Amino acid sequence: MTHSNQAPIGLAVKLPFATPEEFLAKYGANLTRGGIYLRSRTVKPPGTPITLDLKLSTGARLIYASAVVHFVTGQQGQGVSGMGLRFLTLDPETKRFLDTALAPLPHAQSAEPLLPQGVGPADYAVPPQPTASAPPVVPPVAPAAPEPSAAPSSPTALAPAATPMVPTAPAFEPLKEEPKREGPIIGIDLGTTNSCSGYVRNGKPEVLHSREGHNTVPSILALNTRGKMVVGHPAKGQMLTNPRQTVYGAKRLVGRAYDSPIVQHIKDRFHYEIAPGDSGEAAVKLGNRIFSLQQISALILREVRELAQNQLQQPVSRAVITVPAYYNDNQRQAVREAGQLAGLYVERILNEPTAAALAYGYGRKLNQRILVYDLGGGTFDASVLELNDTVYEVVSTGGDTFLGGIDFDNAIVEHLLEEFQKQTGKAFQGDRVAMQRIHDAAERAKCALSERSDMRVHVAFVTMIDNKPYDLDVTLTRKKLIALTERLVDRTIEVCDEVLKAKGLAPKDVQEVVLVGGQSRFPLVHEKITKFFGKPPTKNVHPDEAVALGAALLAHSLGQVEGVTLIDVLPMAIGVGLPGGRFKPVLERNAALPASKTYTLSTSRDNQAELEVSIFQGDSERAGENEYLGTLKLAGLPRRSRGEVQVTITFEVSNESLLKVTARESSTGREVSSTFTTRDTPEAVKARLAQENPTEPPAPASQAPAPAAAAMPPPLPAKMAGVVGWLKGLFGRR
Ligand code: AMP
């Protein structure tokens, strides 16, 4: 469990001064309106919530505040150690004291704690890095951002409290060189909440540790107040104090169009700003810059790569990266791109459940049908696999990319706010920081309730209403948590049922249920699984590590003569949009991969020189409800009578679920040029399709020859120049 999941720590300090003036005379440099620097032999990591109670020797209270550790100084046993606490909420007396006592002190106007004079930058360390004493053997990969130039204690670095500084985000510098395809291959689980990497050493898969000694790295990136990009635990540490500049949950947004209903629906749930990118994709605004989600994910992957290099003590530039089985083609391509930006040659994109199955079955010569139930921070997948010694075949898969731990947290937060209103008679009014603190407390309570039956949720001074401070203080029981979230667990069981039924299977046909994803630790999940399948889930895999270990095992097997064979299926149908807004699947969901199918179109007007086909992925009969992958534009067609020109489009999906499309004009042999138009937003395409007259003679949608084809001259194979479009090369930049 990471530090920001702890309950606030009470820090009561009795000062050796009788008056505030004496205190200020000696330690005024340590105090600002935004925080305080405390020397201490024992420091807490950044992000630790603290309730600070500072009293004078007379017992009179000087400062009473809820705060969070913003930075720490010094290493264990070296230099001056201490920590900068950033105030979150002050009691009114403290506020009055700071307003009046600090008004004449220029340095004290800062909105955050400052490093006082006398504590040299050499002592300054954010965050504490226990591995720092072992110098890395390999030079680190390109840093995410230049080091801050201003010394933290420099008065010029101060931001006036009234106008919080918006830092300038450093530009993202992708690596210039193509990743070299040599050296070790690591497995990476790029998770919604945490990322984890693994490697097979001496035949045994192991998890690579983060700098702080954790098995996972939070998938969080932040721009700190000094304009530096931080990744992982330090970024998580500032989530409470700087939520606007802290990006989490990128996995839910990557590869999606900004205009898509999904992004529009969820964008306000994130505390940071989601904005349209250059090509209409969902992107993130940090400081004054827009970052693509590929860039954000790349920065997380770079961190993971750097950790791996430090641990393996050699350069790492190859990886197997996992994605949810339910990811569509856009999302898979985006992850591939992120890997490349991070300097990694992506050997393979692997579905998470397949990775978990590898962690479960590798080397055990099993002959079993299993179901992998993966409930993580943001997504849910259920997949049925048949294991036959070294062959891992996915037979059915399904899921919900918007069902995960975060939805459990949201349900708790809603309940807490209702309770607040009941207790105080006031509607909760709080800013982003307050909401973030409540979310944090809700998640902490949720995790604790996996082990115990009740838990007090106490967020001190969470808000001020009519100049009066209020705490949030609610005791949550497991029973209540179950009542609040049972529908979410029921939904996961429904998906399991659908996935089984898609292959005519019943729950009893599954020999083992493998649970992965942090949220699968919720006891209600175990209960419902046991009831539905008639047996408890296996305890053989670690829910947080299985996916990374499975990816590492596949990475290891890639170099071997007798490696494993993975047979996957297409998670969602791929097809074309038809006039009237209908969707015509060309490749069906659960088609075994690799798969290939053709679709034939013919002209619907005399002398028609161009044809357009919009491609979607999803399981809805309405094109508009599926994910828009792009529009293929076929130009330069021979001018003939209506129906005389035929174009055959081949859809090929690789074993990684990546789509490639080729188009052939088959009536005259003249070359057809095809491009993917980027002019239209997905919404415009969907709207246009919906408006087109469904009774207009359709461009025939079939894998069989179109009716007009009977009257067509036979194709001229020798001259049939294939026009090949790597759809995704272009779509990735859409
Ligand atoms: P993952 O994406 O697999 O890292 O899962 C992260 C999700 O699991 C987050 O929503 C966590 O709150 C949740 N989680 C982690 N530990 C527990 C636990 N002990 N009980 C319930 N949920 C948990």
Short mmCIF file of N, CA, C and O and ligand atoms in Angstrom, two decimals, residues 1 191-194 374-378 404-406 409 443 446-448 450-451 516-523 543-544, ligand 1:
data_model
loop_
_atom_site.label_atom_id
_atom_site.label_comp_id
_atom_site.label_asym_id
_atom_site.label_seq_id
_atom_site.Cartn_x
_atom_site.Cartn_y
_atom_site.Cartn_z
N MET A 1 0.85 -1.20 0.00
CA MET A 1 0.00 0.00 0.00
C MET A 1 0.88 1.24 0.00
O MET A 1 1.88 1.29 0.69
N GLY A 191 -0.58 -0.31 -16.07
CA GLY A 191 -1.90 -0.37 -15.44
C GLY A 191 -2.57 0.99 -15.32
O GLY A 191 -1.95 2.02 -15.50
N THR A 192 -3.86 0.96 -15.02
CA THR A 192 -4.60 2.21 -14.83
C THR A 192 -4.09 2.92 -13.58
O THR A 192 -3.87 4.12 -13.57
N THR A 193 -3.89 2.14 -12.53
CA THR A 193 -3.50 2.72 -11.25
C THR A 193 -2.01 2.59 -11.03
O THR A 193 -1.35 3.56 -10.66
N ASN A 194 -1.50 1.41 -11.27
CA ASN A 194 -0.08 1.14 -11.04
C ASN A 194 0.49 0.39 -12.24
O ASN A 194 -0.24 -0.33 -12.92
N ASP A 374 -10.51 -10.06 -14.39
CA ASP A 374 -9.54 -8.98 -14.12
C ASP A 374 -10.29 -7.69 -13.79
O ASP A 374 -10.82 -7.02 -14.68
N LEU A 375 -10.34 -7.36 -12.52
CA LEU A 375 -11.01 -6.13 -12.10
C LEU A 375 -9.95 -5.21 -11.50
O LEU A 375 -9.51 -5.37 -10.38
N GLY A 376 -9.55 -4.23 -12.32
CA GLY A 376 -8.49 -3.32 -11.89
C GLY A 376 -9.04 -1.98 -11.47
O GLY A 376 -10.20 -1.86 -11.07
N GLY A 377 -8.19 -0.95 -11.60
CA GLY A 377 -8.60 0.37 -11.17
C GLY A 377 -9.64 0.99 -12.09
O GLY A 377 -10.53 1.72 -11.64
N GLY A 378 -9.55 0.69 -13.38
CA GLY A 378 -10.44 1.37 -14.30
C GLY A 378 -11.19 0.48 -15.27
O GLY A 378 -12.14 0.92 -15.91
N GLY A 404 -14.40 -0.29 -12.91
CA GLY A 404 -13.20 -0.63 -12.15
C GLY A 404 -13.25 -0.02 -10.77
O GLY A 404 -14.27 0.55 -10.35
N GLY A 405 -12.14 -0.15 -10.05
CA GLY A 405 -12.05 0.31 -8.67
C GLY A 405 -12.52 1.74 -8.50
O GLY A 405 -13.17 2.09 -7.49
N ILE A 406 -12.25 2.56 -9.46
CA ILE A 406 -12.60 3.98 -9.37
C ILE A 406 -14.13 4.16 -9.24
O ILE A 406 -14.60 5.08 -8.58
N ASP A 409 -14.94 3.67 -5.71
CA ASP A 409 -14.58 4.87 -4.94
C ASP A 409 -15.66 5.94 -5.12
O ASP A 409 -16.07 6.60 -4.16
N GLU A 443 -11.04 5.66 -0.95
CA GLU A 443 -10.31 4.51 -1.47
C GLU A 443 -9.62 3.75 -0.33
O GLU A 443 -9.62 2.51 -0.30
N LYS A 446 -12.16 1.76 1.46
CA LYS A 446 -12.57 0.61 0.64
C LYS A 446 -11.55 -0.53 0.78
O LYS A 446 -11.92 -1.68 1.00
N CYS A 447 -10.26 -0.19 0.67
CA CYS A 447 -9.22 -1.23 0.77
C CYS A 447 -9.22 -1.84 2.17
O CYS A 447 -9.12 -3.07 2.32
N ALA A 448 -9.37 -0.99 3.18
CA ALA A 448 -9.37 -1.50 4.56
C ALA A 448 -10.55 -2.44 4.78
O ALA A 448 -10.43 -3.45 5.49
N SER A 450 -11.70 -4.53 2.90
CA SER A 450 -11.47 -5.88 2.38
C SER A 450 -10.96 -6.78 3.51
O SER A 450 -10.98 -8.00 3.40
N GLU A 451 -10.44 -6.16 4.58
CA GLU A 451 -9.87 -6.92 5.69
C GLU A 451 -10.72 -6.85 6.95
O GLU A 451 -10.63 -7.69 7.81
N VAL A 516 -7.42 -11.38 -11.05
CA VAL A 516 -6.34 -10.38 -11.09
C VAL A 516 -6.94 -8.99 -10.97
O VAL A 516 -8.15 -8.80 -11.12
N GLY A 517 -6.06 -7.99 -10.71
CA GLY A 517 -6.53 -6.61 -10.53
C GLY A 517 -6.81 -6.37 -9.05
O GLY A 517 -7.39 -7.23 -8.37
N GLY A 518 -6.37 -5.20 -8.58
CA GLY A 518 -6.47 -4.88 -7.15
C GLY A 518 -7.87 -4.98 -6.60
O GLY A 518 -8.09 -5.44 -5.46
N GLN A 519 -8.86 -4.56 -7.40
CA GLN A 519 -10.23 -4.53 -6.89
C GLN A 519 -10.81 -5.93 -6.71
O GLN A 519 -11.81 -6.10 -6.02
N SER A 520 -10.15 -6.94 -7.30
CA SER A 520 -10.66 -8.31 -7.13
C SER A 520 -10.43 -8.81 -5.71
O SER A 520 -10.89 -9.88 -5.34
N ARG A 521 -9.71 -8.00 -4.89
CA ARG A 521 -9.52 -8.41 -3.48
C ARG A 521 -10.77 -8.19 -2.64
O ARG A 521 -10.86 -8.65 -1.51
N PHE A 522 -11.72 -7.47 -3.16
CA PHE A 522 -12.95 -7.18 -2.43
C PHE A 522 -13.65 -8.51 -2.11
O PHE A 522 -13.96 -9.28 -3.02
N PRO A 523 -13.93 -8.80 -0.84
CA PRO A 523 -14.50 -10.11 -0.50
C PRO A 523 -15.81 -10.42 -1.23
O PRO A 523 -16.09 -11.58 -1.53
N PRO A 543 -2.68 -11.01 -7.37
CA PRO A 543 -3.52 -10.18 -8.23
C PRO A 543 -2.81 -8.94 -8.81
O PRO A 543 -3.18 -8.47 -9.88
N ASP A 544 -1.79 -8.43 -8.13
CA ASP A 544 -1.11 -7.24 -8.64
C ASP A 544 0.05 -7.56 -9.58
O ASP A 544 0.46 -6.73 -10.37
P1 AMP B 1 -4.94 -2.25 -10.38
O1 AMP B 1 -5.40 -1.42 -11.55
O2 AMP B 1 -4.96 -3.69 -10.64
O3 AMP B 1 -3.66 -1.75 -9.77
O4 AMP B 1 -6.08 -2.07 -9.25
C1 AMP B 1 -6.18 -0.91 -8.54
C2 AMP B 1 -7.54 -0.86 -7.90
O5 AMP B 1 -7.63 -1.88 -6.92
C3 AMP B 1 -7.76 0.46 -7.17
O6 AMP B 1 -9.09 0.90 -7.43
C4 AMP B 1 -7.60 0.08 -5.73
O7 AMP B 1 -8.38 0.90 -4.88
C5 AMP B 1 -8.14 -1.34 -5.72
N1 AMP B 1 -7.61 -2.10 -4.59
C6 AMP B 1 -6.32 -2.28 -4.23
N2 AMP B 1 -6.25 -3.01 -3.11
C7 AMP B 1 -7.52 -3.30 -2.74
C8 AMP B 1 -8.11 -4.01 -1.66
N3 AMP B 1 -7.35 -4.58 -0.71
N4 AMP B 1 -9.46 -4.09 -1.62
C9 AMP B 1 -10.23 -3.52 -2.56
N5 AMP B 1 -9.73 -2.84 -3.60
C10 AMP B 1 -8.40 -2.72 -3.70
#
